[in-house]
mmCIF file of C-alpha atoms in Angstrom:
data_model
loop_
_atom_site.group_PDB
_atom_site.id
_atom_site.type_symbol
_atom_site.label_atom_id
_atom_site.label_comp_id
_atom_site.label_asym_id
_atom_site.label_seq_id
_atom_site.Cartn_x
_atom_site.Cartn_y
_atom_site.Cartn_z
ATOM 1 C CA MET A 14 116.393 102.046 84.260
ATOM 2 C CA GLU A 15 112.748 102.868 84.416
ATOM 3 C CA LYS A 16 111.702 105.464 81.818
ATOM 4 C CA ARG A 17 110.193 108.575 83.507
ATOM 5 C CA ASN A 18 107.277 110.433 81.925
ATOM 6 C CA SER A 19 107.026 114.257 81.709
ATOM 7 C CA VAL A 20 104.729 114.427 84.861
ATOM 8 C CA ASP A 21 107.416 112.517 86.983
ATOM 9 C CA ILE A 22 110.152 114.768 85.859
ATOM 10 C CA ALA A 23 108.253 117.892 86.500
ATOM 11 C CA MET A 24 107.211 116.870 89.987
ATOM 12 C CA GLU A 25 110.281 115.262 91.223
ATOM 13 C CA ASP A 26 111.907 118.322 93.160
ATOM 14 C CA SER A 27 108.850 120.440 94.019
ATOM 15 C CA LYS A 28 107.893 120.129 97.673
ATOM 16 C CA VAL A 29 104.439 120.612 99.050
ATOM 17 C CA MET A 30 102.827 120.272 102.544
ATOM 18 C CA SER A 31 99.148 119.582 103.327
ATOM 19 C CA GLU A 32 97.474 121.581 106.034
ATOM 20 C CA VAL A 33 96.373 118.255 107.649
ATOM 21 C CA HIS A 34 99.134 117.265 110.100
ATOM 22 C CA LEU A 35 97.541 116.603 113.634
ATOM 23 C CA GLY A 36 99.716 116.998 116.547
ATOM 24 C CA CYS A 37 102.943 116.933 114.654
ATOM 25 C CA PRO A 38 105.998 118.524 116.416
ATOM 26 C CA PRO A 39 107.467 121.637 114.987
ATOM 27 C CA ASN A 40 109.969 121.006 112.032
ATOM 28 C CA PHE A 41 109.152 117.257 111.994
ATOM 29 C CA SER A 42 109.614 115.991 108.616
ATOM 30 C CA GLY A 43 109.551 112.150 108.804
ATOM 31 C CA PRO A 44 106.453 109.828 108.839
ATOM 32 C CA TYR A 45 103.913 110.666 111.478
ATOM 33 C CA VAL A 46 100.916 108.781 112.841
ATOM 34 C CA SER A 47 97.836 110.926 113.238
ATOM 35 C CA ARG A 48 94.603 109.553 114.959
ATOM 36 C CA PHE A 49 91.243 110.676 113.330
ATOM 37 C CA THR A 50 88.196 110.236 115.451
ATOM 38 C CA PHE A 51 84.713 109.841 114.040
ATOM 39 C CA HIS A 52 81.277 109.526 115.637
ATOM 40 C CA LEU A 53 78.447 107.511 114.032
ATOM 41 C CA PRO A 54 74.877 107.475 115.416
ATOM 42 C CA LEU A 55 73.768 104.054 116.258
ATOM 43 C CA PRO A 56 70.669 102.840 114.401
ATOM 44 C CA GLU A 57 67.529 102.230 116.337
ATOM 45 C CA ASP A 58 67.850 98.504 116.052
ATOM 46 C CA GLU A 59 71.236 98.697 117.748
ATOM 47 C CA HIS A 60 69.745 100.706 120.625
ATOM 48 C CA LEU A 61 67.143 97.945 120.961
ATOM 49 C CA GLN A 62 69.822 95.267 120.884
ATOM 50 C CA LYS A 63 71.789 97.115 123.576
ATOM 51 C CA ARG A 64 68.623 97.177 125.708
ATOM 52 C CA CYS A 65 67.356 93.705 125.100
ATOM 53 C CA GLY A 66 70.370 91.634 124.517
ATOM 54 C CA ASP A 67 69.577 88.430 122.651
ATOM 55 C CA ASP A 68 65.909 88.246 124.027
ATOM 56 C CA PRO A 69 63.592 90.483 121.952
ATOM 57 C CA GLU A 70 60.698 89.074 124.091
ATOM 58 C CA ASN A 71 62.150 90.623 127.161
ATOM 59 C CA GLU A 72 59.395 92.467 129.020
ATOM 60 C CA SER A 73 61.508 95.564 129.264
ATOM 61 C CA CYS A 74 61.519 95.732 125.364
ATOM 62 C CA SER A 75 57.918 95.137 124.774
ATOM 63 C CA PHE A 76 55.881 97.812 122.990
ATOM 64 C CA GLN A 77 53.386 97.725 125.895
ATOM 65 C CA LYS A 78 55.849 98.843 128.300
ATOM 66 C CA ILE A 79 56.676 101.884 126.160
ATOM 67 C CA VAL A 80 53.336 103.093 125.351
ATOM 68 C CA LYS A 81 51.702 104.532 128.476
ATOM 69 C CA VAL A 82 48.494 106.533 129.179
ATOM 70 C CA ASP A 83 47.748 109.078 132.050
ATOM 71 C CA GLU A 84 44.914 108.858 134.396
ATOM 72 C CA ASP A 85 42.494 110.441 131.822
ATOM 73 C CA GLY A 86 43.366 107.737 129.179
ATOM 74 C CA ASP A 87 45.410 110.138 127.108
ATOM 75 C CA LEU A 88 48.594 108.934 125.437
ATOM 76 C CA ILE A 89 51.917 109.897 127.017
ATOM 77 C CA VAL A 90 54.255 110.514 124.319
ATOM 78 C CA ALA A 91 57.744 109.195 125.195
ATOM 79 C CA ARG A 92 60.542 111.647 124.672
ATOM 80 C CA ARG A 93 63.409 110.544 122.397
ATOM 81 C CA THR A 94 66.450 109.677 124.540
ATOM 82 C CA LYS A 95 69.824 111.088 123.865
ATOM 83 C CA GLN A 96 71.338 109.830 120.667
ATOM 84 C CA SER A 97 73.875 107.124 121.181
ATOM 85 C CA TYR A 98 77.096 107.086 119.135
ATOM 86 C CA TYR A 99 79.720 104.685 118.089
ATOM 87 C CA THR A 100 83.064 106.397 118.272
ATOM 88 C CA GLY A 101 85.876 105.107 116.129
ATOM 89 C CA VAL A 102 89.554 105.959 115.718
ATOM 90 C CA VAL A 103 91.528 105.704 112.594
ATOM 91 C CA SER A 104 95.362 105.698 112.846
ATOM 92 C CA ILE A 105 96.955 106.936 109.661
ATOM 93 C CA GLN A 106 100.758 107.106 108.994
ATOM 94 C CA HIS A 107 101.654 109.967 106.631
ATOM 95 C CA ASN A 108 104.368 112.387 105.662
ATOM 96 C CA ILE A 109 104.206 116.070 106.720
ATOM 97 C CA THR A 110 105.877 117.240 103.257
ATOM 98 C CA SER A 111 106.547 115.382 100.048
ATOM 99 C CA SER A 112 107.443 115.966 96.459
ATOM 100 C CA ILE A 113 104.386 116.561 94.216
ATOM 101 C CA SER A 114 104.887 112.968 92.704
ATOM 102 C CA ARG A 115 104.558 111.547 96.219
ATOM 103 C CA VAL A 116 101.621 113.570 97.532
ATOM 104 C CA GLY A 117 99.893 110.262 98.321
ATOM 105 C CA LEU A 118 102.128 110.055 101.404
ATOM 106 C CA GLN A 119 100.218 112.972 102.848
ATOM 107 C CA VAL A 120 96.486 113.473 104.107
ATOM 108 C CA TRP A 121 94.576 115.949 102.225
ATOM 109 C CA LYS A 122 91.452 117.922 103.001
ATOM 110 C CA ALA A 123 89.371 116.351 100.177
ATOM 111 C CA GLU A 124 90.146 112.867 101.547
ATOM 112 C CA LEU A 125 88.502 113.842 104.795
ATOM 113 C CA ILE A 126 85.468 115.277 102.917
ATOM 114 C CA LEU A 127 85.106 111.985 101.088
ATOM 115 C CA ALA A 128 85.516 110.222 104.477
ATOM 116 C CA ASP A 129 82.652 112.264 105.931
ATOM 117 C CA TYR A 130 80.484 111.419 103.008
ATOM 118 C CA VAL A 131 81.193 107.687 103.237
ATOM 119 C CA LEU A 132 80.469 107.782 107.062
ATOM 120 C CA HIS A 133 77.244 109.781 106.386
ATOM 121 C CA LYS A 134 75.966 107.176 103.830
ATOM 122 C CA MET A 135 76.912 104.389 106.245
ATOM 123 C CA SER A 136 74.918 106.035 109.081
ATOM 124 C CA LEU A 137 71.788 106.711 107.139
ATOM 125 C CA SER A 138 71.432 103.651 104.837
ATOM 126 C CA THR A 139 72.840 100.421 103.755
ATOM 127 C CA ALA A 140 73.951 101.717 100.283
ATOM 128 C CA PHE A 141 77.490 100.682 100.750
ATOM 129 C CA ASN A 142 76.759 97.380 102.494
ATOM 130 C CA ASN A 143 78.270 94.341 100.812
ATOM 131 C CA VAL A 144 79.381 96.385 97.794
ATOM 132 C CA VAL A 145 82.668 95.912 95.841
ATOM 133 C CA ALA A 146 84.391 99.172 95.908
ATOM 134 C CA VAL A 147 87.646 100.636 94.398
ATOM 135 C CA GLU A 148 89.539 103.664 95.676
ATOM 136 C CA LEU A 149 91.761 105.342 92.997
ATOM 137 C CA GLY A 150 94.781 107.379 94.060
ATOM 138 C CA ALA A 151 94.034 106.265 97.538
ATOM 139 C CA GLY A 152 97.245 107.643 99.029
ATOM 140 C CA THR A 153 97.016 106.799 102.733
ATOM 141 C CA GLY A 154 93.967 104.622 102.274
ATOM 142 C CA LEU A 155 91.817 106.426 104.756
ATOM 143 C CA VAL A 156 88.519 106.243 102.765
ATOM 144 C CA GLY A 157 88.862 102.713 101.745
ATOM 145 C CA ILE A 158 89.600 101.742 105.417
ATOM 146 C CA LEU A 159 86.413 103.341 106.442
ATOM 147 C CA ILE A 160 84.246 101.774 103.799
ATOM 148 C CA ALA A 161 85.701 98.361 104.742
ATOM 149 C CA ARG A 162 83.434 98.370 107.878
ATOM 150 C CA VAL A 163 80.423 97.412 105.533
ATOM 151 C CA ALA A 164 81.768 96.523 102.049
ATOM 152 C CA LYS A 165 82.129 93.012 100.641
ATOM 153 C CA ALA A 166 85.544 93.979 99.144
ATOM 154 C CA ILE A 167 87.590 97.034 98.871
ATOM 155 C CA PHE A 168 90.552 97.529 96.425
ATOM 156 C CA ILE A 169 92.761 100.417 97.613
ATOM 157 C CA THR A 170 94.890 101.528 94.655
ATOM 158 C CA ASP A 171 97.656 103.832 94.010
ATOM 159 C CA HIS A 172 100.987 104.096 92.269
ATOM 160 C CA GLY A 173 104.502 103.646 93.536
ATOM 161 C CA VAL A 174 105.972 101.102 96.030
ATOM 162 C CA GLU A 175 106.633 103.870 98.741
ATOM 163 C CA ILE A 176 103.098 104.972 98.662
ATOM 164 C CA LEU A 177 101.605 101.429 98.519
ATOM 165 C CA ASP A 178 103.834 100.320 101.438
ATOM 166 C CA ASN A 179 102.574 103.155 103.603
ATOM 167 C CA CYS A 180 99.034 102.461 102.669
ATOM 168 C CA ALA A 181 99.465 98.690 103.500
ATOM 169 C CA ARG A 182 100.883 99.669 106.938
ATOM 170 C CA ASN A 183 97.709 101.787 107.445
ATOM 171 C CA VAL A 184 95.411 98.958 106.414
ATOM 172 C CA TYR A 185 97.218 96.705 108.962
ATOM 173 C CA PHE A 186 97.022 99.441 111.787
ATOM 174 C CA ASN A 187 93.263 99.628 111.304
ATOM 175 C CA SER A 188 92.316 96.013 110.435
ATOM 176 C CA GLY A 189 90.152 95.940 113.696
ATOM 177 C CA LEU A 190 87.586 98.270 112.092
ATOM 178 C CA PHE A 191 86.934 96.076 109.063
ATOM 179 C CA GLY A 192 83.844 94.138 108.773
ATOM 180 C CA SER A 193 84.410 90.336 109.355
ATOM 181 C CA GLU A 194 83.580 89.269 105.762
ATOM 182 C CA CYS A 195 85.331 92.276 104.039
ATOM 183 C CA SER A 196 88.363 91.574 101.747
ATOM 184 C CA VAL A 197 90.677 94.470 101.737
ATOM 185 C CA LYS A 198 93.492 94.551 99.115
ATOM 186 C CA VAL A 199 96.171 97.183 98.296
ATOM 187 C CA ARG A 200 96.972 97.066 94.636
ATOM 188 C CA GLU A 201 99.174 99.044 92.201
ATOM 189 C CA LEU A 202 97.173 101.084 89.549
ATOM 190 C CA ASP A 203 99.250 103.367 87.251
ATOM 191 C CA TRP A 204 96.628 105.561 85.327
ATOM 192 C CA GLN A 205 99.260 105.869 82.587
ATOM 193 C CA LYS A 206 99.382 102.193 81.939
ATOM 194 C CA PRO A 207 96.647 100.093 80.239
ATOM 195 C CA TRP A 208 93.634 98.916 82.226
ATOM 196 C CA PRO A 209 93.081 96.055 82.717
ATOM 197 C CA PRO A 210 96.637 95.039 83.376
ATOM 198 C CA MET A 211 98.347 92.970 80.694
ATOM 199 C CA ASP A 212 100.640 90.803 82.779
ATOM 200 C CA PHE A 213 99.095 88.592 85.582
ATOM 201 C CA ASN A 214 102.361 86.548 85.923
ATOM 202 C CA SER A 215 103.992 89.186 88.077
ATOM 203 C CA THR A 216 104.723 88.012 91.649
ATOM 204 C CA GLY A 217 105.028 91.518 93.144
ATOM 205 C CA ARG A 218 103.117 92.139 96.369
ATOM 206 C CA TYR A 219 100.673 94.708 94.742
ATOM 207 C CA SER A 220 100.126 92.832 91.458
ATOM 208 C CA TRP A 221 96.767 91.846 90.201
ATOM 209 C CA THR A 222 95.242 88.523 89.485
ATOM 210 C CA SER A 223 92.698 87.908 86.609
ATOM 211 C CA THR A 224 90.004 87.128 89.325
ATOM 212 C CA GLU A 225 90.584 90.457 90.966
ATOM 213 C CA VAL A 226 90.381 92.314 87.657
ATOM 214 C CA GLU A 227 86.999 90.718 87.046
ATOM 215 C CA GLU A 228 85.875 91.671 90.455
ATOM 216 C CA VAL A 229 86.873 95.349 89.885
ATOM 217 C CA ASN A 230 85.083 95.406 86.592
ATOM 218 C CA GLY A 231 81.933 94.274 88.331
ATOM 219 C CA ALA A 232 82.339 96.838 91.166
ATOM 220 C CA SER A 233 79.655 99.311 91.822
ATOM 221 C CA VAL A 234 81.342 102.065 93.825
ATOM 222 C CA LEU A 235 84.537 103.992 92.821
ATOM 223 C CA LEU A 236 86.131 106.560 95.228
ATOM 224 C CA ALA A 237 88.785 109.179 94.635
ATOM 225 C CA ALA A 238 89.942 112.166 96.571
ATOM 226 C CA ASP A 239 92.453 114.974 95.684
ATOM 227 C CA VAL A 240 93.428 113.507 92.352
ATOM 228 C CA ILE A 241 92.757 116.648 90.381
ATOM 229 C CA TYR A 242 96.092 118.687 90.247
ATOM 230 C CA SER A 243 97.714 117.897 86.947
ATOM 231 C CA ASP A 244 95.951 118.010 83.593
ATOM 232 C CA GLU A 245 98.025 115.206 82.326
ATOM 233 C CA LEU A 246 97.176 113.009 85.273
ATOM 234 C CA THR A 247 93.459 114.024 85.178
ATOM 235 C CA ASP A 248 93.324 112.816 81.424
ATOM 236 C CA ALA A 249 95.004 109.583 82.489
ATOM 237 C CA LEU A 250 92.561 109.195 85.307
ATOM 238 C CA PHE A 251 89.463 109.624 83.099
ATOM 239 C CA SER A 252 90.935 107.208 80.616
ATOM 240 C CA VAL A 253 91.025 104.569 83.314
ATOM 241 C CA LEU A 254 87.568 105.536 84.633
ATOM 242 C CA GLN A 255 86.098 105.061 81.101
ATOM 243 C CA LYS A 256 87.417 101.607 80.912
ATOM 244 C CA MET A 257 86.373 100.545 84.375
ATOM 245 C CA MET A 258 82.905 102.202 84.276
ATOM 246 C CA CYS A 259 81.812 100.975 81.072
ATOM 247 C CA GLN A 260 82.112 97.423 82.411
ATOM 248 C CA HIS A 261 79.202 97.900 84.846
ATOM 249 C CA SER A 262 76.360 100.288 84.015
ATOM 250 C CA GLU A 263 75.492 100.823 87.744
ATOM 251 C CA LYS A 264 78.984 102.085 88.669
ATOM 252 C CA VAL A 265 79.079 105.338 90.601
ATOM 253 C CA LEU A 266 82.156 107.493 91.234
ATOM 254 C CA TYR A 267 82.436 109.688 94.273
ATOM 255 C CA LEU A 268 85.161 112.224 93.745
ATOM 256 C CA ALA A 269 86.272 114.919 96.089
ATOM 257 C CA LEU A 270 88.610 117.725 95.033
ATOM 258 C CA GLU A 271 90.005 120.962 96.299
ATOM 259 C CA LYS A 272 90.152 123.830 93.730
ATOM 260 C CA ARG A 273 93.743 125.170 93.793
ATOM 261 C CA TYR A 274 94.137 128.777 92.431
ATOM 262 C CA ASN A 275 97.217 130.077 90.718
ATOM 263 C CA PHE A 276 97.950 133.320 88.828
ATOM 264 C CA SER A 277 97.910 132.783 85.186
ATOM 265 C CA LEU A 278 99.920 134.805 82.753
ATOM 266 C CA ASP A 279 97.538 133.703 79.971
ATOM 267 C CA ASP A 280 94.352 134.968 81.810
ATOM 268 C CA LEU A 281 96.187 137.657 83.845
ATOM 269 C CA ASP A 282 94.142 136.437 86.804
ATOM 270 C CA VAL A 283 94.085 133.928 89.629
ATOM 271 C CA VAL A 284 92.300 130.861 88.265
ATOM 272 C CA ALA A 285 91.891 127.158 88.946
ATOM 273 C CA ASN A 286 92.875 125.662 85.706
ATOM 274 C CA GLY A 287 92.942 122.142 86.967
ATOM 275 C CA TYR A 288 89.334 122.447 88.080
ATOM 276 C CA SER A 289 88.305 123.891 84.712
ATOM 277 C CA HIS A 290 90.018 120.896 83.055
ATOM 278 C CA PHE A 291 87.953 118.489 85.259
ATOM 279 C CA LEU A 292 84.841 120.235 84.356
ATOM 280 C CA SER A 293 85.486 119.800 80.685
ATOM 281 C CA TYR A 294 84.876 115.940 81.176
ATOM 282 C CA MET A 295 81.252 116.693 82.218
ATOM 283 C CA THR A 296 80.010 116.893 78.631
ATOM 284 C CA ASP A 297 77.931 114.622 76.485
ATOM 285 C CA SER A 298 80.749 113.954 73.996
ATOM 286 C CA LYS A 299 82.923 112.418 76.800
ATOM 287 C CA GLY A 300 80.158 110.435 78.288
ATOM 288 C CA PHE A 301 80.371 111.617 81.993
ATOM 289 C CA THR A 302 77.590 113.117 83.932
ATOM 290 C CA GLY A 303 77.775 114.395 87.414
ATOM 291 C CA LYS A 304 76.251 116.507 90.165
ATOM 292 C CA CYS A 305 77.940 118.410 92.872
ATOM 293 C CA ILE A 306 76.795 117.247 96.283
ATOM 294 C CA ASN A 307 75.774 120.083 98.751
ATOM 295 C CA LEU A 308 78.340 119.680 101.596
ATOM 296 C CA SER A 309 76.204 121.720 103.957
ATOM 297 C CA GLU A 310 73.974 118.638 104.159
ATOM 298 C CA ILE A 311 76.832 116.391 105.075
ATOM 299 C CA PRO A 312 77.825 116.537 108.843
ATOM 300 C CA GLN A 313 81.295 116.599 109.831
ATOM 301 C CA TYR A 314 81.953 113.189 111.261
ATOM 302 C CA VAL A 315 85.706 113.412 111.317
ATOM 303 C CA ARG A 316 86.491 116.117 113.760
ATOM 304 C CA GLU A 317 90.136 116.908 113.176
ATOM 305 C CA TYR A 318 90.073 119.344 110.225
ATOM 306 C CA GLN A 319 88.478 122.536 108.785
ATOM 307 C CA ARG A 320 86.583 122.077 105.610
ATOM 308 C CA GLY A 321 87.045 125.700 104.050
ATOM 309 C CA ASN A 322 85.190 126.875 100.947
ATOM 310 C CA ASP A 323 87.348 125.351 98.080
ATOM 311 C CA VAL A 324 86.482 121.669 98.367
ATOM 312 C CA GLU A 325 83.895 120.007 96.343
ATOM 313 C CA LEU A 326 82.252 116.457 96.248
ATOM 314 C CA TRP A 327 80.889 115.049 92.969
ATOM 315 C CA GLU A 328 78.753 111.921 92.225
ATOM 316 C CA MET A 329 79.463 110.854 88.565
ATOM 317 C CA LYS A 330 78.378 108.250 86.186
ATOM 318 C CA TYR A 331 79.575 107.123 82.881
ATOM 319 C CA VAL A 332 77.357 106.516 79.694
ATOM 320 C CA ALA A 333 78.944 105.659 76.369
ATOM 321 C CA PRO A 334 77.235 104.394 73.109
ATOM 322 C CA LYS A 335 79.821 101.498 73.004
ATOM 323 C CA CYS A 336 82.490 100.435 75.438
#
């Protein structure tokens, strides 16, 4: 029998429900498929490609045809045409309710915030192009599925066969969105076990190979959303992050979280203790540095949710004297 830790025991019976459950019938409790739409502005070179096809020398595309003068010889400034957009749909199978230990079966608000950020970076720059990325505590895999449009490889990780099976289904549902060269793998990553994994002889579907571990250690982008809700799991997460991030000095973690408030008898007030525990890692002694990203500067690309005021997005790095 598998030994259960204190977190598993405490979370086994408590039921929770995310506020993100699009179009779900009343009193529905089983797995449900929500379709999230997003709109990305097409870059100027894609506009040009749409106008010119494969012939950039086409007269209709020449600069001379665009620049015009009036009868007095003054330049006529061409007005920008209406922005063109690429519209995508991500189909995500998820639960409506779950025990706390299986919250990865649901879609949470912070996951959609992080999705917006990834889409924003993809629309403005090539920062995520051809990167190796790792999503930790991926749950439904939504963010990893989106970054697979431009990444070289994405490892979508979580813990527990039920969650990983659901995530793998979502990867299959949305494989048409992936870049042609992107490798997408769903893998088991239990933060309370050693990283890197000790046993590469396992034949499990979500097991690691030594080559994959080397690839993760060389990754430059880490992603995590809604993983801050238990102090014990937060400690376990940051232990794994330390080991992963010290392998590559340029690694950046983008972490989205929702501050959850509860009444504390110790404080006799409503406090977000999980959030405070997270902030305790942003100290020189623990090696993590970070900045909170201004969400007002990030457009909402995914339409089907409301952000609210209690969600934050952090960009973090890790610097230690010796790894």
